CSV table of C-alpha atoms in Angstrom, one decimal:
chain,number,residue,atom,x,y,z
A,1,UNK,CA,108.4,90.5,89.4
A,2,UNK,CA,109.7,92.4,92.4
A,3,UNK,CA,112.3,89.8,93.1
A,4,UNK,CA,113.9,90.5,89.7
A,5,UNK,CA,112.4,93.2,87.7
A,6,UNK,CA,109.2,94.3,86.2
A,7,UNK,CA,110.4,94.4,82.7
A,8,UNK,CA,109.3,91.4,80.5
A,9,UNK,CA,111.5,90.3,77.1
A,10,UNK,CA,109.4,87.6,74.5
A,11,UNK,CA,111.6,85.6,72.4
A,12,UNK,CA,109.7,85.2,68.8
A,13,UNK,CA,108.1,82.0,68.7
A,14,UNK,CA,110.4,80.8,66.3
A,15,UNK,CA,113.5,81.4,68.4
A,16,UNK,CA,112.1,79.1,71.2
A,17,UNK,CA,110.9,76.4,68.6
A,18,UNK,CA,114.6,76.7,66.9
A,19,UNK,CA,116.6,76.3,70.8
A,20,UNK,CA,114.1,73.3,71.4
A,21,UNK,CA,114.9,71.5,68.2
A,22,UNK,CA,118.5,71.8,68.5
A,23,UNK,CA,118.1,70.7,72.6
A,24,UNK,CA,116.1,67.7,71.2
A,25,UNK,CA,118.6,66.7,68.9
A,26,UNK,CA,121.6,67.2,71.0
A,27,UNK,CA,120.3,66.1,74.4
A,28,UNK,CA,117.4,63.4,74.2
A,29,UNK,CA,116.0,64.2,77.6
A,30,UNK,CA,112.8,63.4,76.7
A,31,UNK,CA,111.4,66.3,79.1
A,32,UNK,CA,111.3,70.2,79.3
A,33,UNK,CA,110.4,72.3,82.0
A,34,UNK,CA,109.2,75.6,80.9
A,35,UNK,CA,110.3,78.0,84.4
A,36,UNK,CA,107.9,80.9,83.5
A,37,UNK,CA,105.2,82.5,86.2
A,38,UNK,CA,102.9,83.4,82.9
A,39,UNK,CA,104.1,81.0,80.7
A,40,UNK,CA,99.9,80.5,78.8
A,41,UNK,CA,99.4,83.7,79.4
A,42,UNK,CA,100.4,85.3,76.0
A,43,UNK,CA,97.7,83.1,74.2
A,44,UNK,CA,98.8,84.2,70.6
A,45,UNK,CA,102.3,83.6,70.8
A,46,UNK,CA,101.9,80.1,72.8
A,47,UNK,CA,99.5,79.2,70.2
A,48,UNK,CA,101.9,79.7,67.5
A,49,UNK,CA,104.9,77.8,69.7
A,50,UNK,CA,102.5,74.9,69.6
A,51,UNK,CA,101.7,74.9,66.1
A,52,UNK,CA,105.5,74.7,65.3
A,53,UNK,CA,106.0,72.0,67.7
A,54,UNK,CA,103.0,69.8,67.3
A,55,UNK,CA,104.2,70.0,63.3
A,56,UNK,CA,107.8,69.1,63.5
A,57,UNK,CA,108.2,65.0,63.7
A,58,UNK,CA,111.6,65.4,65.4
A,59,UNK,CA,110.1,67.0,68.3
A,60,UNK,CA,109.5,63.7,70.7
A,61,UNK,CA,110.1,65.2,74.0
A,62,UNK,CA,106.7,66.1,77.0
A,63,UNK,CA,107.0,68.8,79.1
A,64,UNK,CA,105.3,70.3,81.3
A,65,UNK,CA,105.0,74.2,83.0
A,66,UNK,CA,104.3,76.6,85.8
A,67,UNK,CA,100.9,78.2,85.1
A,68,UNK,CA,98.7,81.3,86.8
A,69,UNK,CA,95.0,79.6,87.2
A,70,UNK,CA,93.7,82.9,86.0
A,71,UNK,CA,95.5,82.3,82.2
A,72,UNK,CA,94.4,79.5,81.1
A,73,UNK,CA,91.7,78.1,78.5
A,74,UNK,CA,90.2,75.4,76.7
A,75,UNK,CA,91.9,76.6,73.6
A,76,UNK,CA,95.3,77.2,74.9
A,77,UNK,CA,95.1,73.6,77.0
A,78,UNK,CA,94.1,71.8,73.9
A,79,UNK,CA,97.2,73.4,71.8
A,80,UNK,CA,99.5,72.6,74.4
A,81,UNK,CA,98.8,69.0,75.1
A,82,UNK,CA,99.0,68.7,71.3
A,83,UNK,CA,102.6,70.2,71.3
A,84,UNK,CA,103.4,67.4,74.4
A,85,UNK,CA,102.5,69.2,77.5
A,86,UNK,CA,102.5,66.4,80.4
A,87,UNK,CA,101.5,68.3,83.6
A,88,UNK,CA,100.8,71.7,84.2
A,89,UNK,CA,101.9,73.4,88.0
A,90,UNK,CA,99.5,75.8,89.2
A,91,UNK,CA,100.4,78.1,91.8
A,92,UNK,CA,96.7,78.1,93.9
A,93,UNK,CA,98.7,78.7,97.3
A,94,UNK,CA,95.5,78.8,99.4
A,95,UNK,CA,92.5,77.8,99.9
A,96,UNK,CA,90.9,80.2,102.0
A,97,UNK,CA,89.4,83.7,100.9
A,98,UNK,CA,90.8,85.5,103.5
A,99,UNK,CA,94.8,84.3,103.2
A,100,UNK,CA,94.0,84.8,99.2
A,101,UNK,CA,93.2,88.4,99.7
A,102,UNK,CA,96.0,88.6,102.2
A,103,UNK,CA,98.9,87.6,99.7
A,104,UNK,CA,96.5,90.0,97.3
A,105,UNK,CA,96.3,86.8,94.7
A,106,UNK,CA,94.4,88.1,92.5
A,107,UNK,CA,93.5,85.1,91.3
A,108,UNK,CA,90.0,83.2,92.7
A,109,UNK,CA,89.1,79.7,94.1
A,110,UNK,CA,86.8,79.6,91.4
A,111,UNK,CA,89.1,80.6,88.6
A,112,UNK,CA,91.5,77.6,90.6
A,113,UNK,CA,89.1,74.8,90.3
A,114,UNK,CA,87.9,75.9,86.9
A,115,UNK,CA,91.9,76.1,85.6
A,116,UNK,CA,92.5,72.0,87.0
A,117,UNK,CA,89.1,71.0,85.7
A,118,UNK,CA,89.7,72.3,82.3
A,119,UNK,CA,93.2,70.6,82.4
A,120,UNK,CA,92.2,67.5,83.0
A,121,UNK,CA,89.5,67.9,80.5
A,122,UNK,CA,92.2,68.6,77.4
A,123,UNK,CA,94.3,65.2,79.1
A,124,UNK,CA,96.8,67.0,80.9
A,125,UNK,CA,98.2,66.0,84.7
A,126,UNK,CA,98.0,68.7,87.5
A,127,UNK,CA,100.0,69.4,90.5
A,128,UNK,CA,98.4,72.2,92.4
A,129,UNK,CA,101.0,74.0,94.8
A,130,UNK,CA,99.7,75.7,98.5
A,131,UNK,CA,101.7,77.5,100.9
A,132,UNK,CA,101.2,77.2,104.3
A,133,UNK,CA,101.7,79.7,107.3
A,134,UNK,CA,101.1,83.2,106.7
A,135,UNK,CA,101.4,85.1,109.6
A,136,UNK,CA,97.8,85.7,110.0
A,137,UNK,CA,97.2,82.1,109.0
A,138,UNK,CA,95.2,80.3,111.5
A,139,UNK,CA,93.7,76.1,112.3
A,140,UNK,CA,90.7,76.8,110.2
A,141,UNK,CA,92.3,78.6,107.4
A,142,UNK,CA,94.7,75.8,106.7
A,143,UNK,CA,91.9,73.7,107.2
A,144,UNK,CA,90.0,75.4,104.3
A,145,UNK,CA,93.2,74.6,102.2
A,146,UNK,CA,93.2,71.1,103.1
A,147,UNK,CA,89.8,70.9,102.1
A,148,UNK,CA,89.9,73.0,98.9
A,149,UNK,CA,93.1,71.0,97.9
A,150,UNK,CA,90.9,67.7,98.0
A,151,UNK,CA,87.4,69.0,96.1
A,152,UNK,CA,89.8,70.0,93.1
A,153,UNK,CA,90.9,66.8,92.3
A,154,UNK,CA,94.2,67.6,90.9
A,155,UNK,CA,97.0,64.6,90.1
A,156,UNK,CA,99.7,66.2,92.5
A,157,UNK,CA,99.7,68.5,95.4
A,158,UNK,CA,102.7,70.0,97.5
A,159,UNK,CA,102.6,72.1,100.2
A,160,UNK,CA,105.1,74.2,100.9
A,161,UNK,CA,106.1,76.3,104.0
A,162,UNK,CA,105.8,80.1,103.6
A,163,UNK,CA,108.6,81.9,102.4
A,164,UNK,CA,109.1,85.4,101.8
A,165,UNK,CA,111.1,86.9,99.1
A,166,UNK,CA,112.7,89.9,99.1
A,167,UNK,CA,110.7,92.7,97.5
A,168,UNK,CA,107.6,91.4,97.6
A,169,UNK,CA,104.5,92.7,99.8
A,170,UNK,CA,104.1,89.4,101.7
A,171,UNK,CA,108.0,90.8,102.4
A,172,UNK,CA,107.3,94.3,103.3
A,173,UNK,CA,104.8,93.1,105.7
A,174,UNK,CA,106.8,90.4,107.5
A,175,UNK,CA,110.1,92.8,107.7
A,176,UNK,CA,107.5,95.1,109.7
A,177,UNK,CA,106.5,92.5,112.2
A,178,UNK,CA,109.8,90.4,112.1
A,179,UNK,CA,112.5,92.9,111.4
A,180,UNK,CA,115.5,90.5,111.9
A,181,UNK,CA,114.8,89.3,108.5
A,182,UNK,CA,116.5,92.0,107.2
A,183,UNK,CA,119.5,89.9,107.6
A,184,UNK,CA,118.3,86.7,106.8
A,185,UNK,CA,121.0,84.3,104.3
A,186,UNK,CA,119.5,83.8,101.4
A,187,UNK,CA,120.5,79.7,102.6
A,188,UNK,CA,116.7,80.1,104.2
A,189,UNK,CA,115.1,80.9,101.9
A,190,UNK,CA,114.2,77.1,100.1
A,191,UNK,CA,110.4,76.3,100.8
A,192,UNK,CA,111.1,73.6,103.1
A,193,UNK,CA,112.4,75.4,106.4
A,194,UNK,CA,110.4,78.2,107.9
A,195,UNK,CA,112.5,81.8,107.8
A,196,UNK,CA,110.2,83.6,110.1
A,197,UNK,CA,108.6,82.4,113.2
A,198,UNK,CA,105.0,81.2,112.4
């Protein structure tokens, strides 16, 4: 991602199932939060991941992920609720067509409802996540969130105040209209506090 960089390292499958053993065993948390943007989207690998988990009676722990809503399947869903996934976190962000497009998604309110639906389906909880004021944002397209968030029916939802990042085109475009976030502290920059004025 533009934030970090665009290069992309897999550990093997058996590397990750090894570290989550041994975190099992020496922590007994009971829960793990995979921080990954495409975490399901490297079907092959996951389904192997799974495979060792769901086979390995020391493993005890849920967990529970970030997911794209254009990356997931029945397949993949069914292997990881077998493995212990407990909610999946889907980044839907909007629901409007137009604020989609505008944040250049890439990623549909179709493919959105279809990802929850089929989550739900394999047992697993969802917590959908929306942003709210883009600068060309307006009454009705939050409204259109508000009402896409409700016909999805996921478990969760949290809406969270725009917030650029660095390096990113919803970035490029604010720095043009607001240019004072150029020296912005990175203190602003939490979800919860607007940095630019909406």
């Amino acid at each position: 991602k533009g934030i970090s960089t665009r290069k992309v390292r897999f550990r093997s499958p058996q590397n990750i199932y090894q570290e989550l053993v041994v975190f099992e065993e020496k922590y007994k948390k009971g829960r793990i939060y995979f921080v990954d943007d495409y975490f399901l989207l490297n079907k092959k690998r996951l389904l192997e991941i799974f495979d060792l988990l769901s086979n390995d009676a020391r493993v005890k722990f849920k967990w529970y992920c970030q997911a794209r809503v254009d990356g997931v399947d029945s397949e993949i869903l069914k292997g990881a609720k077998r493995s212990g996934c407990d909610m999946i976190i889907y980044g839907i962000e909007t629901g409007d067509k137009d604020e989609l497009e505008y944040i250049n998604k890439k990623a549909t309110l179709e493919e959105a409802g279809q990802a929850i639906k089929l989550s739900k389906e394999a047992g697993i909880r969802t917590r959908a996540n929306f942003m709210i004021g883009f600068p060309m944002s307006t009454h009705k397209t939050i409204s259109n969130s508000i009402h896409f968030a409700k016909s999805i029916n996921a478990d969760l939802y949290r809406f969270f105040i725009v917030s650029p990042h660095p390096n990113t085109i919803l970035w490029e475009r604010l720095e043009k209209l607001y240019p004072e976030l150029a020296n912005i502290g990175w203190d602003k920059f939490d979800f919860y506090s607007p940095s630019f004025d909406t």
